[in-house]
Short mmCIF file of N, CA and C in Angstrom, two decimals:
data_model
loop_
_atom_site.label_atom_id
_atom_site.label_comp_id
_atom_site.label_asym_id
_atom_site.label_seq_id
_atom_site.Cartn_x
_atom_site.Cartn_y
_atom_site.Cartn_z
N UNK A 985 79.28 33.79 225.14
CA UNK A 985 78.76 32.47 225.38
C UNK A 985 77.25 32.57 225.50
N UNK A 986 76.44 31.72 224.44
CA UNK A 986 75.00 31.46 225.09
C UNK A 986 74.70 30.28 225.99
N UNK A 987 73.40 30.64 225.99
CA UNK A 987 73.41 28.91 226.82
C UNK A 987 71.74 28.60 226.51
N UNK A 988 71.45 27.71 225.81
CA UNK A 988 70.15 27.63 225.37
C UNK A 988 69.62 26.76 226.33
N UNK A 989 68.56 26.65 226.75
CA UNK A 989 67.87 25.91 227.61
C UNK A 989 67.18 24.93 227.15
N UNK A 990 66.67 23.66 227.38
CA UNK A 990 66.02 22.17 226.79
C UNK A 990 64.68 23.04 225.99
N UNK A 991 64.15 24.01 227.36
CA UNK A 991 62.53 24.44 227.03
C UNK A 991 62.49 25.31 225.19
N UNK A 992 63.84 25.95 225.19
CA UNK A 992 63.98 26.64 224.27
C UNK A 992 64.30 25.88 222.78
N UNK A 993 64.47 24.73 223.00
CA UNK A 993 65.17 23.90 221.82
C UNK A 993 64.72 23.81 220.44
N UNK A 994 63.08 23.78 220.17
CA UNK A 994 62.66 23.80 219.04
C UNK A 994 62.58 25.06 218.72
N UNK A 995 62.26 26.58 219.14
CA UNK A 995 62.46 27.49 218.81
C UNK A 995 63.79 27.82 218.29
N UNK A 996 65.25 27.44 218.59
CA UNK A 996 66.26 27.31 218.35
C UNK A 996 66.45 26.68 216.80
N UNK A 997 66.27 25.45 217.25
CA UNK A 997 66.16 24.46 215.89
C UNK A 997 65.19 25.32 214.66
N UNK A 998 64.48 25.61 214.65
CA UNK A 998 63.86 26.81 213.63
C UNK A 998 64.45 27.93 213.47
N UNK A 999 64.79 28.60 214.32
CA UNK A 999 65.79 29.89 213.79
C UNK A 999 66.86 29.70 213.02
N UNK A 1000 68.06 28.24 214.14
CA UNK A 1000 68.99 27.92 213.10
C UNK A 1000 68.64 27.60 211.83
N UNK A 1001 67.52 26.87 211.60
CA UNK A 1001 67.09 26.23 210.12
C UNK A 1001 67.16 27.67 209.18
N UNK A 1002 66.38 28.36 209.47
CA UNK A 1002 66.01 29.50 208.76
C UNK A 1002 67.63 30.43 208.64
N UNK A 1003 68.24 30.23 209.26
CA UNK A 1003 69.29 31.18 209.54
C UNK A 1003 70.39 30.39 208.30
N UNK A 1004 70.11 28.83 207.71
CA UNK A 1004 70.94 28.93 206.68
C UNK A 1004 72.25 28.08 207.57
N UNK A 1005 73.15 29.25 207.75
CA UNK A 1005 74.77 28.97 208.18
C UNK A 1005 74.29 29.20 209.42
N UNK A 1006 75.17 28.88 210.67
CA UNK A 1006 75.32 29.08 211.75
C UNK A 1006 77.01 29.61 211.70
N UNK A 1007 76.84 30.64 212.76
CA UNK A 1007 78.05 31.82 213.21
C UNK A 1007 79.28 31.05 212.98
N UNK A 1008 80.05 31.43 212.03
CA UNK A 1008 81.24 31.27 211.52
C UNK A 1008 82.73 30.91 212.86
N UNK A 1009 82.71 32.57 213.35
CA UNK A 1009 82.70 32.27 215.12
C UNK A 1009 82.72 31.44 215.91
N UNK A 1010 81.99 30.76 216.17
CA UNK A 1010 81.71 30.17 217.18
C UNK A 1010 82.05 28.65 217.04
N UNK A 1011 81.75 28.19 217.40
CA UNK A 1011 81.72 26.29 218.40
C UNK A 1011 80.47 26.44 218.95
N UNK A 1012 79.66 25.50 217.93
CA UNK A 1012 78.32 25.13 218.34
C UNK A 1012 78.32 23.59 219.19
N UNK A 1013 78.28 23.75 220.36
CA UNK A 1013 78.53 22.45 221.06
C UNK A 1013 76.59 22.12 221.29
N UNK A 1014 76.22 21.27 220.75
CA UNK A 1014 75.07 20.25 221.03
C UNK A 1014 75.11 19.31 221.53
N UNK A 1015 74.88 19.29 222.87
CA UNK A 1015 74.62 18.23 223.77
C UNK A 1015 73.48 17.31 223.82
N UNK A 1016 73.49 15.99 223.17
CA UNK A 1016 72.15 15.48 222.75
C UNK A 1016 72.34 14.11 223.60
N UNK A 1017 70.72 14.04 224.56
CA UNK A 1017 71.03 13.08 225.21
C UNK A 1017 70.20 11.75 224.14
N UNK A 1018 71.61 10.60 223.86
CA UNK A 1018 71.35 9.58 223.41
C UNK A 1018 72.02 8.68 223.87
N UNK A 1019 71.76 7.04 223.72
CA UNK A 1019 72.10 5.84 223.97
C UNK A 1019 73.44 5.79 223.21
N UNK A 1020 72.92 6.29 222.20
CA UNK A 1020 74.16 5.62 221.56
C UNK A 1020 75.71 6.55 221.43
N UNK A 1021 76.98 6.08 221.71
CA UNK A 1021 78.38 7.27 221.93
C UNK A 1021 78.74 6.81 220.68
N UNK A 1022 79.28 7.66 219.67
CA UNK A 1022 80.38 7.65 218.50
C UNK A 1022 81.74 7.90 219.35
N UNK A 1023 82.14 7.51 220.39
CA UNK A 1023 83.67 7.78 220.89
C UNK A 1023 84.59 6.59 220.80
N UNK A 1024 85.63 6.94 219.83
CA UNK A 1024 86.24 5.72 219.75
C UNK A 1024 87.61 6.05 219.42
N UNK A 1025 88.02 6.24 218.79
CA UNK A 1025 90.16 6.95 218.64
C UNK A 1025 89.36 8.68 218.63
N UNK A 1026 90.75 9.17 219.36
CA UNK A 1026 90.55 10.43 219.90
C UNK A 1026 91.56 11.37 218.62
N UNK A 1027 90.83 12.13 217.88
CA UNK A 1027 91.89 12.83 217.48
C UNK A 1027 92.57 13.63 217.37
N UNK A 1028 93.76 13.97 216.67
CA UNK A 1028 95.09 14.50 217.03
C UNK A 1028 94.69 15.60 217.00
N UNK A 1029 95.38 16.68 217.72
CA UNK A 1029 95.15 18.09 217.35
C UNK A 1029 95.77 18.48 216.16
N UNK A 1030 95.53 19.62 215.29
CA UNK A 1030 96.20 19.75 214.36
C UNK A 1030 97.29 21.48 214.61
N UNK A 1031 96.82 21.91 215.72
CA UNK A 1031 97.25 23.34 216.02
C UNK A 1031 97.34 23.48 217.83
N UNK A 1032 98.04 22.22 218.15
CA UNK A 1032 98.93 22.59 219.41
C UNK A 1032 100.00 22.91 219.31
N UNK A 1033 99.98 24.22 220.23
CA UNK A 1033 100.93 24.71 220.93
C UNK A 1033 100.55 26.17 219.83
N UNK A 1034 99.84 26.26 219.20
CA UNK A 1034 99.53 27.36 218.43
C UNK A 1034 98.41 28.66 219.22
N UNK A 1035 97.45 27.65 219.30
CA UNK A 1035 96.04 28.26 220.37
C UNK A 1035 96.20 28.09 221.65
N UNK A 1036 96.95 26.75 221.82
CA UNK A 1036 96.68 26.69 223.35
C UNK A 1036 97.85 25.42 223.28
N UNK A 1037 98.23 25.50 224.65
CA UNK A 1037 99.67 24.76 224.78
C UNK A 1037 99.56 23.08 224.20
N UNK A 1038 101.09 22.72 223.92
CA UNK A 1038 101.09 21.47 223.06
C UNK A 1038 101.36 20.42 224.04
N UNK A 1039 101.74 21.13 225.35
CA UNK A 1039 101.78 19.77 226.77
C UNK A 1039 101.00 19.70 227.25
N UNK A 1040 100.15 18.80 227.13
CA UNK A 1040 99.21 17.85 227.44
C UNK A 1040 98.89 18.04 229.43
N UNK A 1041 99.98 18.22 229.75
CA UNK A 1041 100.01 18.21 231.47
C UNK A 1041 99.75 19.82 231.44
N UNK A 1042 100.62 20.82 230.97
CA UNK A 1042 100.22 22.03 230.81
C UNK A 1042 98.54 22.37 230.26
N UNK A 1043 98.36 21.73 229.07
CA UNK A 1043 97.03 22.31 228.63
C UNK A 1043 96.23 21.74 229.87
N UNK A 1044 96.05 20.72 230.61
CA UNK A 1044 95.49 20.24 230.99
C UNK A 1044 95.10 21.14 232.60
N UNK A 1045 96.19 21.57 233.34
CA UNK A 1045 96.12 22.53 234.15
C UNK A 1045 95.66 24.16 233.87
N UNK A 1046 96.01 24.74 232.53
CA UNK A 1046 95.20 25.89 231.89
C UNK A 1046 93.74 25.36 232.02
N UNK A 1047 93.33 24.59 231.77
CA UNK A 1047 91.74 24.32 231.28
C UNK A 1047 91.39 24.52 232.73
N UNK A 1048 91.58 23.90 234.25
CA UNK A 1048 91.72 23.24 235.58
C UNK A 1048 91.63 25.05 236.07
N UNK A 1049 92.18 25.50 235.42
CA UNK A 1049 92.18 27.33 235.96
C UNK A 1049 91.23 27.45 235.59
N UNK A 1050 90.82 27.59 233.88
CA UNK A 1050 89.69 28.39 233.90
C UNK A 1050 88.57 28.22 234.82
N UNK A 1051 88.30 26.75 234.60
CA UNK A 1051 86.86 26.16 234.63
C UNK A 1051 86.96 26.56 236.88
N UNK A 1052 88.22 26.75 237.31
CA UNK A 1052 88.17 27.11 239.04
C UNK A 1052 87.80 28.55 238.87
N UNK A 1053 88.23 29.57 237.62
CA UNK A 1053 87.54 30.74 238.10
C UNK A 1053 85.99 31.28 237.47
N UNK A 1054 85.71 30.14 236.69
CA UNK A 1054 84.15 30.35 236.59
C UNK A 1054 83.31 30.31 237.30
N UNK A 1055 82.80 31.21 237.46
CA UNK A 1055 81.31 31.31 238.33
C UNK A 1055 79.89 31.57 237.39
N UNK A 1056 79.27 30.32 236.68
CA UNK A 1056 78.36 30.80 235.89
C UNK A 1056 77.04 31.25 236.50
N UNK A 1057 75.94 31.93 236.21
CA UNK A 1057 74.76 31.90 236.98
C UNK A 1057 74.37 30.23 236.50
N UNK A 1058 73.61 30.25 237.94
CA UNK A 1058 72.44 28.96 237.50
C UNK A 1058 71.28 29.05 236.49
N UNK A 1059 71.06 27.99 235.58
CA UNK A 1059 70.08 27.89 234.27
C UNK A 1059 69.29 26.78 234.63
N UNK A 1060 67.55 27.60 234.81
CA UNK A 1060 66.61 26.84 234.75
C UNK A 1060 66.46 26.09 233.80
N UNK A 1061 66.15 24.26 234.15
CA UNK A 1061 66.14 23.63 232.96
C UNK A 1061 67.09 22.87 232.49
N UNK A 1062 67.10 22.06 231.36
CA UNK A 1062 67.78 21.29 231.05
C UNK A 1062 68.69 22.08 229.95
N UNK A 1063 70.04 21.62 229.71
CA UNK A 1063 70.64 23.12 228.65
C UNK A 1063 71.02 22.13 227.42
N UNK A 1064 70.15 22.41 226.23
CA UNK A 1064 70.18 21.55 224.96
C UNK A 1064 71.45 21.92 224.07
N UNK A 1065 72.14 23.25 224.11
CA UNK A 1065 72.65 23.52 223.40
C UNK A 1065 73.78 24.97 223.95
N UNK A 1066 75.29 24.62 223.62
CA UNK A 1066 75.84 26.00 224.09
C UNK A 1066 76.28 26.61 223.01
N UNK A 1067 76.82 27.82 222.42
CA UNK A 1067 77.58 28.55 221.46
C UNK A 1067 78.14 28.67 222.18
N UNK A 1068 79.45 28.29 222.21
CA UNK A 1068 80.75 29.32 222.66
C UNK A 1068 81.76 29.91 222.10
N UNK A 1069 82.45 30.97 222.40
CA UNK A 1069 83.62 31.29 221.31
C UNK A 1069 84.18 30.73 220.92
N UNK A 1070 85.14 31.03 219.85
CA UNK A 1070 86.03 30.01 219.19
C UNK A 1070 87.58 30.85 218.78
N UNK A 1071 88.48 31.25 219.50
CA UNK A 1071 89.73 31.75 219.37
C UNK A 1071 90.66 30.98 220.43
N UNK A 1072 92.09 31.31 220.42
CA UNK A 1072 92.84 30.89 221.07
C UNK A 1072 92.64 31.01 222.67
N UNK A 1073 93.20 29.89 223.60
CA UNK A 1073 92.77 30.46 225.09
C UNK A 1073 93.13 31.76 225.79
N UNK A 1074 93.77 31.96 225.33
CA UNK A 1074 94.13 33.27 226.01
C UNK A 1074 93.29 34.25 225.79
N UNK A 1075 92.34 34.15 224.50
CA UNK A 1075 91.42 35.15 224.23
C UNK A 1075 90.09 34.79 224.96
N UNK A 1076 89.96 33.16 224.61
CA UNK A 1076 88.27 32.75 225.25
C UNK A 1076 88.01 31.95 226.04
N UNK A 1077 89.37 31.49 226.73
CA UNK A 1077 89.31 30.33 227.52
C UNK A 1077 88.41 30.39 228.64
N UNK A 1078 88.52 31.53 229.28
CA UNK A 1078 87.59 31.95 230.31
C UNK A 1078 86.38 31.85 230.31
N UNK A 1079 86.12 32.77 229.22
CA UNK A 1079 84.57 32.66 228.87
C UNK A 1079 84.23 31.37 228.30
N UNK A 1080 84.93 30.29 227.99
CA UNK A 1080 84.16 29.71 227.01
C UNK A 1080 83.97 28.44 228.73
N UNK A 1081 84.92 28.76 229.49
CA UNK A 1081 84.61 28.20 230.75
C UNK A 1081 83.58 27.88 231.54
N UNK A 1082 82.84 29.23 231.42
CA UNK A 1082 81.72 29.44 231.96
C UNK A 1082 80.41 28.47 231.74
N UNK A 1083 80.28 28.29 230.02
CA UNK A 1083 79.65 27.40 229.66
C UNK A 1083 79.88 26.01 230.17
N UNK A 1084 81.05 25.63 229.69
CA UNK A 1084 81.79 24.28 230.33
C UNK A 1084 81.28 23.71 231.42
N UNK A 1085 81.40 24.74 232.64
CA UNK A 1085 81.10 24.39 233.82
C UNK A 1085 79.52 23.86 234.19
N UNK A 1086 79.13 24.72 233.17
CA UNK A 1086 77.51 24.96 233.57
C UNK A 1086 77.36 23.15 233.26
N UNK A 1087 77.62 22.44 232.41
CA UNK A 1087 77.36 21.02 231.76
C UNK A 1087 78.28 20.25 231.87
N UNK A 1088 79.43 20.55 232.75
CA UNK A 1088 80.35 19.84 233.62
C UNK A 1088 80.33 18.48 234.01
N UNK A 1089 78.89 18.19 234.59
CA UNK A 1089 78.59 17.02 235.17
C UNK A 1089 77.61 16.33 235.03
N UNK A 1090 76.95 16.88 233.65
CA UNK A 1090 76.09 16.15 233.21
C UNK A 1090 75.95 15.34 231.94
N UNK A 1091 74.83 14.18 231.93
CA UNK A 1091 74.96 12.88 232.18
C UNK A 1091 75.26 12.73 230.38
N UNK A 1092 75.58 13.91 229.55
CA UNK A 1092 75.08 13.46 228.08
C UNK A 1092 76.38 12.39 227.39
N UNK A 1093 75.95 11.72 226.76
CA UNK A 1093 76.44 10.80 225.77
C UNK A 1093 76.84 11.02 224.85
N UNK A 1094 76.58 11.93 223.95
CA UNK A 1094 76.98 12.42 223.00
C UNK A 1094 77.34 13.79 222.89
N UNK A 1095 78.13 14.00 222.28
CA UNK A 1095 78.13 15.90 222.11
C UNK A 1095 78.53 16.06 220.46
N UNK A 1096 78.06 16.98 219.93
CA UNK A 1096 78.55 17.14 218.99
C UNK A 1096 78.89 18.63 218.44
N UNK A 1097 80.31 19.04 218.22
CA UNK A 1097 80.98 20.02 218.16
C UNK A 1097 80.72 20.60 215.94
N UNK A 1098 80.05 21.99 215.83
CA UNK A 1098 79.94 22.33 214.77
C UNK A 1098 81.20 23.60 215.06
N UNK A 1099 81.74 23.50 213.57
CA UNK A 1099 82.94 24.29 213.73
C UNK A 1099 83.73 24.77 212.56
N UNK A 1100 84.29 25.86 212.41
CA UNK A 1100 84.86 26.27 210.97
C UNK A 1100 85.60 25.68 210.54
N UNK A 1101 86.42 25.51 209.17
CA UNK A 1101 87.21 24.47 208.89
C UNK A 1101 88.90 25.67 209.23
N UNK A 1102 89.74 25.05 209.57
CA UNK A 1102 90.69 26.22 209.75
C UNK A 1102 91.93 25.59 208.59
N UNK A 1103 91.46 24.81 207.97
CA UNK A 1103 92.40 24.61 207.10
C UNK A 1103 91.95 24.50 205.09
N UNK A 1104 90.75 24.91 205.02
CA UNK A 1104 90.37 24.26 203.62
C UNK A 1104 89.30 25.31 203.79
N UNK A 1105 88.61 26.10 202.24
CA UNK A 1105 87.12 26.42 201.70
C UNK A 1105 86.79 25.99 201.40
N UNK A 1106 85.13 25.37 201.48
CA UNK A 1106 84.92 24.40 201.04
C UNK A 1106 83.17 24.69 201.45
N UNK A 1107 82.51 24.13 200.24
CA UNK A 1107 80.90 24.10 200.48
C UNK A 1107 80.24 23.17 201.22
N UNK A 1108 79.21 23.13 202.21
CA UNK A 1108 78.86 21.93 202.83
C UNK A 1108 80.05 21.82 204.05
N UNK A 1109 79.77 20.30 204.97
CA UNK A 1109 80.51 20.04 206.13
C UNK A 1109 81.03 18.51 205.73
N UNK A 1110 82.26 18.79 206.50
CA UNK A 1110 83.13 17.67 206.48
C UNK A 1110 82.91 16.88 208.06
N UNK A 1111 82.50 15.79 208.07
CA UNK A 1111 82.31 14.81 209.34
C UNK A 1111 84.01 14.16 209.57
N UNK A 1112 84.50 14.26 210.61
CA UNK A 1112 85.89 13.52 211.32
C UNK A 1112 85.13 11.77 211.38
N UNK A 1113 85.87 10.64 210.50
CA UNK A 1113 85.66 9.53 210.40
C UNK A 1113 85.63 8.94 211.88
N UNK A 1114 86.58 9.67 212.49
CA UNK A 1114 87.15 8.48 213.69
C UNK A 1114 86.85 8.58 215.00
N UNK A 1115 85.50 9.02 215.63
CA UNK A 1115 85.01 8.96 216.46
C UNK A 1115 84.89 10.60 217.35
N UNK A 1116 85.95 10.56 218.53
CA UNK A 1116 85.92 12.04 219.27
C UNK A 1116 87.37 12.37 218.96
#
């Protein structure tokens, strides 16, 4: 898990530029504070009960563990941006916790999740029409 800091953001934004692709790996979660929310129909999972459980009351108490046994350090600053892993929970749930927690309770409006396609190759990115 990284955890980029607000101060660090344009240095970031230039590396990624230059870097082309961003880590195949990962879940680039960007937390961008704006007015405006794209949240509107929530959509379906396509691989519950595969990665992580398909009951909703179950997944929901797995997540309720991790995020109780995270203890992240404190991050000076505002945090613009997290990488976190990207495998099933049992492999990264923990860690990817850590991050979670850190931005738990803060105030952003938008988030936006970059992420591999797990079903199609394909050049370029595909945007989800229907909100979060």
């Amino acid at each position: 898990m990284a955890v980029i800091p607000q101060n660090s953001r344009d240095r970031f934004v230039r590396r990624a530029g230059r870097a082309g692709r961003l880590g195949v790996g990962f879940i680039f979660l960007f937390c961008l504070f704006s007015p405006v929310s794209f949240a509107g129909e929530v959509k379906e999972p396509n691989v519950a009960g595969a990665f992580y459980p398909a009951d909703p009351a179950v997944l929901a108490q797995r997540i309720d563990d991790f995020l109780a046994k995270a203890d992240p350090q404190p991050v000076d600053g505002e945090i613009f941006a997290l990488i976190q892993p990207h495998a099933g929970y049992e492999f990264s749930g923990q860690v990817a916790a850590m991050g979670y927690k850190l931005v738990r309770a803060k105030p952003y409006k938008t988030v936006v999740v970059l992420a591999p396609s797990h079903q199609h190759a394909f050049r370029g990115v595909s945007v989800y029409p229907g909100g979060s």
